[in-house]
Short mmCIF file of C-alpha atoms in Angstrom, two decimals:
data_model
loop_
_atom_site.label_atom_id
_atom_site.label_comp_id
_atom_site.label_asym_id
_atom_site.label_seq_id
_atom_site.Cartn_x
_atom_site.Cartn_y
_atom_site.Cartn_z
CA UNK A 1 16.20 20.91 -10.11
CA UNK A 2 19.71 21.36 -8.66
CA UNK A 3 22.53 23.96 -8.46
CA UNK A 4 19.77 26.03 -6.20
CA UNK A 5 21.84 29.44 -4.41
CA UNK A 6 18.62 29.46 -2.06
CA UNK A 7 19.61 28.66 1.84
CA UNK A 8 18.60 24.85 2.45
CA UNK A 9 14.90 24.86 3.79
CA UNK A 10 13.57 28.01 1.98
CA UNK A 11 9.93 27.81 1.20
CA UNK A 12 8.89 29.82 -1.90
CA UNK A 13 5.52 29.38 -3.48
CA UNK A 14 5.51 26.99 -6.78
CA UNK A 15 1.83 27.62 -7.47
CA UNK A 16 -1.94 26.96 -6.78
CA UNK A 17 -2.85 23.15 -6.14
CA UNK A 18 -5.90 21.03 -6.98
CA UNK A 19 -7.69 22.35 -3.97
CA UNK A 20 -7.30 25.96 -4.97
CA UNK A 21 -4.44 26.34 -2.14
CA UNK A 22 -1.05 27.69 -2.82
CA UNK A 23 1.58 25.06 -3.38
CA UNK A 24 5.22 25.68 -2.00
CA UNK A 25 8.49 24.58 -2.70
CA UNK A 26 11.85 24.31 -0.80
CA UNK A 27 14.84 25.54 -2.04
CA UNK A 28 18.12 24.34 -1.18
CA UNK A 29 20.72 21.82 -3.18
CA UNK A 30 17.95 20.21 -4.78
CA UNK A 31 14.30 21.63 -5.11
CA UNK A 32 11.48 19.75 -3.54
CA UNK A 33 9.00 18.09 -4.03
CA UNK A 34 9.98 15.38 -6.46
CA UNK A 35 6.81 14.86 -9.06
CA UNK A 36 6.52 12.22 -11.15
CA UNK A 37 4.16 11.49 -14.09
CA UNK A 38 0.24 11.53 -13.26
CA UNK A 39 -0.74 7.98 -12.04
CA UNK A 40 -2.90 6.50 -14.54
CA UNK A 41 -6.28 4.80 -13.43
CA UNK A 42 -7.17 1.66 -13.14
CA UNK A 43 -9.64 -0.10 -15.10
CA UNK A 44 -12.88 -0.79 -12.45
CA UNK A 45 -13.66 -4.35 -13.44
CA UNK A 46 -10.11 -5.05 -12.79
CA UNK A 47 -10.48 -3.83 -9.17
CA UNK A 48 -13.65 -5.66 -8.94
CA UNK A 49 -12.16 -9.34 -10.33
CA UNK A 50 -9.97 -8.71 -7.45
CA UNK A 51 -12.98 -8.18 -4.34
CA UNK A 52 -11.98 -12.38 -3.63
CA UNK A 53 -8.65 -12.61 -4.34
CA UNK A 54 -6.42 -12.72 -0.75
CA UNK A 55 -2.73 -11.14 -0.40
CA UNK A 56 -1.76 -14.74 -0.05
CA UNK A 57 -3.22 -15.88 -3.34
CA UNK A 58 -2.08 -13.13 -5.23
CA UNK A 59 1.89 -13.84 -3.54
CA UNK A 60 1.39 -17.55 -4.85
CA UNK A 61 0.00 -17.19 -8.16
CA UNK A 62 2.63 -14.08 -8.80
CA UNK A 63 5.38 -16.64 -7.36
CA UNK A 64 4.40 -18.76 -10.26
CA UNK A 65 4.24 -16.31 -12.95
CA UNK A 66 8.02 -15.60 -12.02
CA UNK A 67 7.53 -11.87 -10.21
CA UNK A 68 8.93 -13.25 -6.87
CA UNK A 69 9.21 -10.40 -4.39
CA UNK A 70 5.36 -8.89 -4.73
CA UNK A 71 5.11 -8.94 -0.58
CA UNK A 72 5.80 -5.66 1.39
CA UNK A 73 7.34 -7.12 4.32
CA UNK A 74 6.81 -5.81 7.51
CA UNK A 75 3.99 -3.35 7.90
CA UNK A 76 1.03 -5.22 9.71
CA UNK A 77 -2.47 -3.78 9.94
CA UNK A 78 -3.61 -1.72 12.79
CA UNK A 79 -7.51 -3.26 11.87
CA UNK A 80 -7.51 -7.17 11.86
CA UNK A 81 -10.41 -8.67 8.97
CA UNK A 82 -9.89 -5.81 7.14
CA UNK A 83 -8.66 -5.89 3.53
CA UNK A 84 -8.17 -3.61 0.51
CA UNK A 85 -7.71 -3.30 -3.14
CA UNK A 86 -6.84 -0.32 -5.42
CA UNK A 87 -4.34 2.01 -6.62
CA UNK A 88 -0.78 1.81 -5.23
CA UNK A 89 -0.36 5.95 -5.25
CA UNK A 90 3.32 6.52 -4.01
CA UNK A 91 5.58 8.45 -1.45
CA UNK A 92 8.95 8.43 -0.78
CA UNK A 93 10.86 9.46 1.84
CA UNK A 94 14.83 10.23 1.69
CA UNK A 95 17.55 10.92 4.03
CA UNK A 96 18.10 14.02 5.22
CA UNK A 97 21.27 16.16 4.45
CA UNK A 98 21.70 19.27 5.71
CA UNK A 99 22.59 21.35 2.45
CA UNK A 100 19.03 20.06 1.17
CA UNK A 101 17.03 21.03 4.43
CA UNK A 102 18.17 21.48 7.65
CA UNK A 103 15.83 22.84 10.97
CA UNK A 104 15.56 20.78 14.05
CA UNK A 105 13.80 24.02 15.51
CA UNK A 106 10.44 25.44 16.06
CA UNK A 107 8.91 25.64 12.25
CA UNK A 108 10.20 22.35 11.30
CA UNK A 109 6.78 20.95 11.57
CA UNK A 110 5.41 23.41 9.81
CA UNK A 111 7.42 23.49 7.49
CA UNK A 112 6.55 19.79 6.31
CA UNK A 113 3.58 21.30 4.53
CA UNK A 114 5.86 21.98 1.63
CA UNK A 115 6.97 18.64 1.24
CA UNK A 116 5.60 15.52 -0.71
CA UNK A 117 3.62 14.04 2.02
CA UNK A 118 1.35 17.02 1.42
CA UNK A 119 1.49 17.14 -1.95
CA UNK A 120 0.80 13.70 -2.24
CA UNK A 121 -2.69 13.91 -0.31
CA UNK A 122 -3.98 16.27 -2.46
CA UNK A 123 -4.10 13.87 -5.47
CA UNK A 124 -5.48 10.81 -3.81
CA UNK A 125 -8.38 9.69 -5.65
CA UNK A 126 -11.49 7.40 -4.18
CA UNK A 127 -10.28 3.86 -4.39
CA UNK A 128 -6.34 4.70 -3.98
CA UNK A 129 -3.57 3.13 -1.01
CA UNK A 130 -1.09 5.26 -0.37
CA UNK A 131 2.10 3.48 -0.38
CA UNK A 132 4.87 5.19 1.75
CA UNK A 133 8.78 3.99 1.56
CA UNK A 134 10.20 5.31 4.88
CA UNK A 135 13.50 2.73 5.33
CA UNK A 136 11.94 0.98 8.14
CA UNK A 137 12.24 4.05 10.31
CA UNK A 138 10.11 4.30 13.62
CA UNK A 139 11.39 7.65 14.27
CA UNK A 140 9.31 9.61 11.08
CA UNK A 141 5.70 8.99 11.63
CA UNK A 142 4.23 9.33 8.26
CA UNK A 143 0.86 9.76 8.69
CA UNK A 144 -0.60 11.18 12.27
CA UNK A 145 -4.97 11.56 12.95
CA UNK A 146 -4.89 14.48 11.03
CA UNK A 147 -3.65 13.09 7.55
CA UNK A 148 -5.24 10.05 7.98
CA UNK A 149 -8.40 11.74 8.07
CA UNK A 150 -7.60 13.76 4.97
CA UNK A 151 -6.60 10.51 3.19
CA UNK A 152 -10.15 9.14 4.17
CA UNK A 153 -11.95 12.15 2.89
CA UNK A 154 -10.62 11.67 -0.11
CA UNK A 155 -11.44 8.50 -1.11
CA UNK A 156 -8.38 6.82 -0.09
CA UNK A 157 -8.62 3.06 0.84
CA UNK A 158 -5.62 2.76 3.04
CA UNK A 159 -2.00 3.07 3.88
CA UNK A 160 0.85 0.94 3.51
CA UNK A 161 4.31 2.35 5.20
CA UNK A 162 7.80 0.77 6.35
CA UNK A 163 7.56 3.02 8.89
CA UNK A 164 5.52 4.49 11.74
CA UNK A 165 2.31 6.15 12.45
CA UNK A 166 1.43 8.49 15.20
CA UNK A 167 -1.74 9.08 17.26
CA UNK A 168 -2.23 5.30 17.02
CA UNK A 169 -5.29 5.43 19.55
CA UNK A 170 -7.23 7.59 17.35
CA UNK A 171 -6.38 6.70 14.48
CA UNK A 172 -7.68 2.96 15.55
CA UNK A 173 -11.18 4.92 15.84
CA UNK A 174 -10.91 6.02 11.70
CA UNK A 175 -11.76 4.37 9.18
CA UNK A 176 -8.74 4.08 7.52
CA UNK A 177 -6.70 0.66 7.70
CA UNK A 178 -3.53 1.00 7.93
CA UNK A 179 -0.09 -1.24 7.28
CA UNK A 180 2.70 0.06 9.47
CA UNK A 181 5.58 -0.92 11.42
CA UNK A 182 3.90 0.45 14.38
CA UNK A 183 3.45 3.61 16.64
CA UNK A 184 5.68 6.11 16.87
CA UNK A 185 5.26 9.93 18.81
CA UNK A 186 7.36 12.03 15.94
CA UNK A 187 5.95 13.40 13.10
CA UNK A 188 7.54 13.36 9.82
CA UNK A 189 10.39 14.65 9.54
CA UNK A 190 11.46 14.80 13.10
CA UNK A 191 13.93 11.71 12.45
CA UNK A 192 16.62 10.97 9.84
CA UNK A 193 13.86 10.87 6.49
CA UNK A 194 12.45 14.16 4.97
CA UNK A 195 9.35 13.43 2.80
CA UNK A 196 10.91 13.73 -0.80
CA UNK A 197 8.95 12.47 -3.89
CA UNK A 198 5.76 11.58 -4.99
CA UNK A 199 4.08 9.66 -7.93
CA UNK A 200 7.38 7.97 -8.07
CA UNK A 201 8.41 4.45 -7.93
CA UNK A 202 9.19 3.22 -4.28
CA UNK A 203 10.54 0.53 -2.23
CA UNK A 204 8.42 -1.13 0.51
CA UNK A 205 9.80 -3.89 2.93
CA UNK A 206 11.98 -5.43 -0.20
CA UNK A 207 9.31 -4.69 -3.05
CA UNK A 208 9.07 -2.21 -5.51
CA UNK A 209 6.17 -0.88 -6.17
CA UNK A 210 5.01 1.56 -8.88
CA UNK A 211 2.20 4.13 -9.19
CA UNK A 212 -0.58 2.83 -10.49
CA UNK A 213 0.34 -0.96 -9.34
CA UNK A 214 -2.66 -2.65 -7.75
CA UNK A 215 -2.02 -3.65 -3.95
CA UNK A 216 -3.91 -6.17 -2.07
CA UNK A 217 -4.00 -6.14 1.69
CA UNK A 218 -5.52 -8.00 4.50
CA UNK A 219 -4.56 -9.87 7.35
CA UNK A 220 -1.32 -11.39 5.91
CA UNK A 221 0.52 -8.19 4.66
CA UNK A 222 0.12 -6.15 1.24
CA UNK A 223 1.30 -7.82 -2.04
CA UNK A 224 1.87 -4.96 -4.47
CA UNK A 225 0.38 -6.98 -8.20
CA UNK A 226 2.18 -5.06 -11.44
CA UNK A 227 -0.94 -4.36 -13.99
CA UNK A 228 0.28 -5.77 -16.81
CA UNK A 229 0.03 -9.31 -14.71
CA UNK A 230 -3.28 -8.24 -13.25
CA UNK A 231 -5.82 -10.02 -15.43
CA UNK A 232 -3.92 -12.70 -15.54
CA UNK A 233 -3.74 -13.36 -12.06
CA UNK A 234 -7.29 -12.62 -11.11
CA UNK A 235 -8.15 -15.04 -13.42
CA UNK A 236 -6.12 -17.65 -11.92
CA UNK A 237 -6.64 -16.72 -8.64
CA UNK A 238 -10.21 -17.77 -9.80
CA UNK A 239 -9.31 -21.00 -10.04
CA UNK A 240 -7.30 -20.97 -7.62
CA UNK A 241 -10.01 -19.88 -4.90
CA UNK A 242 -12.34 -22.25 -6.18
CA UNK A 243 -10.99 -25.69 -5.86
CA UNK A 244 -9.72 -24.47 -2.26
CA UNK A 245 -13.53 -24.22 -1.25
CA UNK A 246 -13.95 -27.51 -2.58
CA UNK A 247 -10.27 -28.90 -0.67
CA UNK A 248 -11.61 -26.76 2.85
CA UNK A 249 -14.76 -28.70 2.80
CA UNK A 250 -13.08 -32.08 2.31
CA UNK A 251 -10.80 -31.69 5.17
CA UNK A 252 -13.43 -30.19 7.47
CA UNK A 253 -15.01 -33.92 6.55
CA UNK A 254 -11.45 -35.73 7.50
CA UNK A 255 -10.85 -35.95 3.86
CA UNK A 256 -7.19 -37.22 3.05
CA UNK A 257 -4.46 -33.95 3.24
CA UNK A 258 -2.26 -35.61 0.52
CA UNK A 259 -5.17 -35.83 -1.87
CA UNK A 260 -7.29 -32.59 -1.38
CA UNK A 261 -4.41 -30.21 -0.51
CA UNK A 262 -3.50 -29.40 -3.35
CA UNK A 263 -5.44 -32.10 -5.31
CA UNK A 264 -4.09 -34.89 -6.71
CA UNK A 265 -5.81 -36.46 -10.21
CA UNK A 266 -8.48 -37.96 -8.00
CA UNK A 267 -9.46 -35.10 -5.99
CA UNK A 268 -9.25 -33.09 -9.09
CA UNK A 269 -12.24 -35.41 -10.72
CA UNK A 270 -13.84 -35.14 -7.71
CA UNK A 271 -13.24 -31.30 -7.36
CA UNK A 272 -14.38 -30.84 -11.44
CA UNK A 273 -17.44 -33.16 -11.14
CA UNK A 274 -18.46 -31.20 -8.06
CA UNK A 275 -18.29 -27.99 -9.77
CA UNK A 276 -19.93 -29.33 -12.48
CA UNK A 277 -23.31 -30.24 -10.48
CA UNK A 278 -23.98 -26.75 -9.42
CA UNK A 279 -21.63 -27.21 -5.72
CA UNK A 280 -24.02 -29.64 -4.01
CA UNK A 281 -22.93 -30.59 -0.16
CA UNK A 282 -20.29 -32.52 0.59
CA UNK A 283 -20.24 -36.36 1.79
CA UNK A 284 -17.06 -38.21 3.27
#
């Protein structure tokens, strides 16, 4: 909504939200929060064909299917062996301009309870990540304990940001992995971004990612998979996981690198007639 003749900033309540508490809006050249469209679900035995498939697979086998930039670059995890998969539900942050929202005072804080990074938190369902476009920016900490914690009692898997996160140290003690750029001590808005939209599409470290895309993430990064390629890939990844257990062992055994990684037609024999006979061990 736009043409507002409220002063930039001013809260005014919008309505009552899924918790029963009032929802608020601010008022200024453009009204805020940005909604988009409910994020649909995602099927459950999708998720579940995914429990073995690794960011890195699900980068290659995309690669091949021609969607090339599926990898969130730059957040890293704040809990190493740790990985998750489910429902990309978004957030985006936007620059700041003054005739939209301006208040480096007191109630600035405060007043980021009437923005989309609250919003947002109050429709996270169990198995969601929430998936935070923030420019990079180590100077708006998206997330802090006390969101975090929220996002956990929810259901929520994870977080992926291009940005930072604050209370880092206890945050480390939740159970809540999280993909960041790092710690930060400012909350939200306290830097250049204002939390804008939600249920939106977003862009995170050079991907875009939609609601209701499927994000894998573990140790490498998060690769953000489009649903419509979802089956597809986790059946391929399949595959793809399978004759890798077959190439690890080999080379573990001082098996030939230019024949078991990937395989060429004889390791492929090999690799078929093993899988064949149930996966017995392994001989030179």
């Amino acid at each position: 909504m736009t043409g507002s003749s409220a002063p930039a900033g001013a809260i005014q309540p919008s309505g009552v939200g899924p918790d029963g508490i009032p929802e608020y809006t601010i008022h200024g050249a453009w009204t805020l929060p940005v909604k988009g469209p409910a994020v649909p679900p995602l099927d459950p035995g999708l998720v579940e064909a995914f429990r073995t498939v690794t960011a890195a697979t699900a980068s290659a086998k995309l690669h091949q299917m021609g969607i090339t930039k599926t990898f969130l670059q730059g957040p890293r995890t704040n809990k190493p062996g740790r990985r998750v998969v489910g429902r990309a539900v978004t957030l985006q942050f936007m620059p700041m301009r003054e005739d939209v929202y301006t208040d480096a005072g007191v109630t600035q804080e405060y007043v980021e309870r009437a923005t989309a990074l609250w919003a947002v938190l109050d429709f996270i369902e169990p198995g969601d990540v929430l998936v935070v476009q923030a420019y990079g920016s180590l100077r708006s900490g998206v997330v802090g304990e006390m969101l975090a914690r929220h996002l956990h009692n929810r259901g929520g898997l994870g977080l992926v940001a291009d940005g930072g996160i604050r209370d880092s140290e206890k945050l480390d003690g939740l159970d809540v992995p999280i993909w960041s750029l790092g710690p930060t001590p400012h909350y939200a808005s306290q830097g250049e971004l204002l939390p804008w939209g939600y249920h939106v599409p977003v862009a995170v470290g050079g991907a875009l990612v939609l609601p209701g895309d499927l994000i894998v993430a573990d140790d490498d990064g998060a690769v953000v998979v489009p649903v419509a390629k979802a089956a597809e890939l986790a059946a391929a990844s399949a595959v793809h996981e399978a004759w890798e257990d077959f190439s690890r062992e080999k080379l573990a055994l001082g098996g030939a690198l230019r024949r078991y990684y990937p395989l060429d037609d004889v390791g492929r024999a090999e690799y078929e007639a093993w899988e064949a006979a149930g996966r017995p061990p392994l001989s030179v």
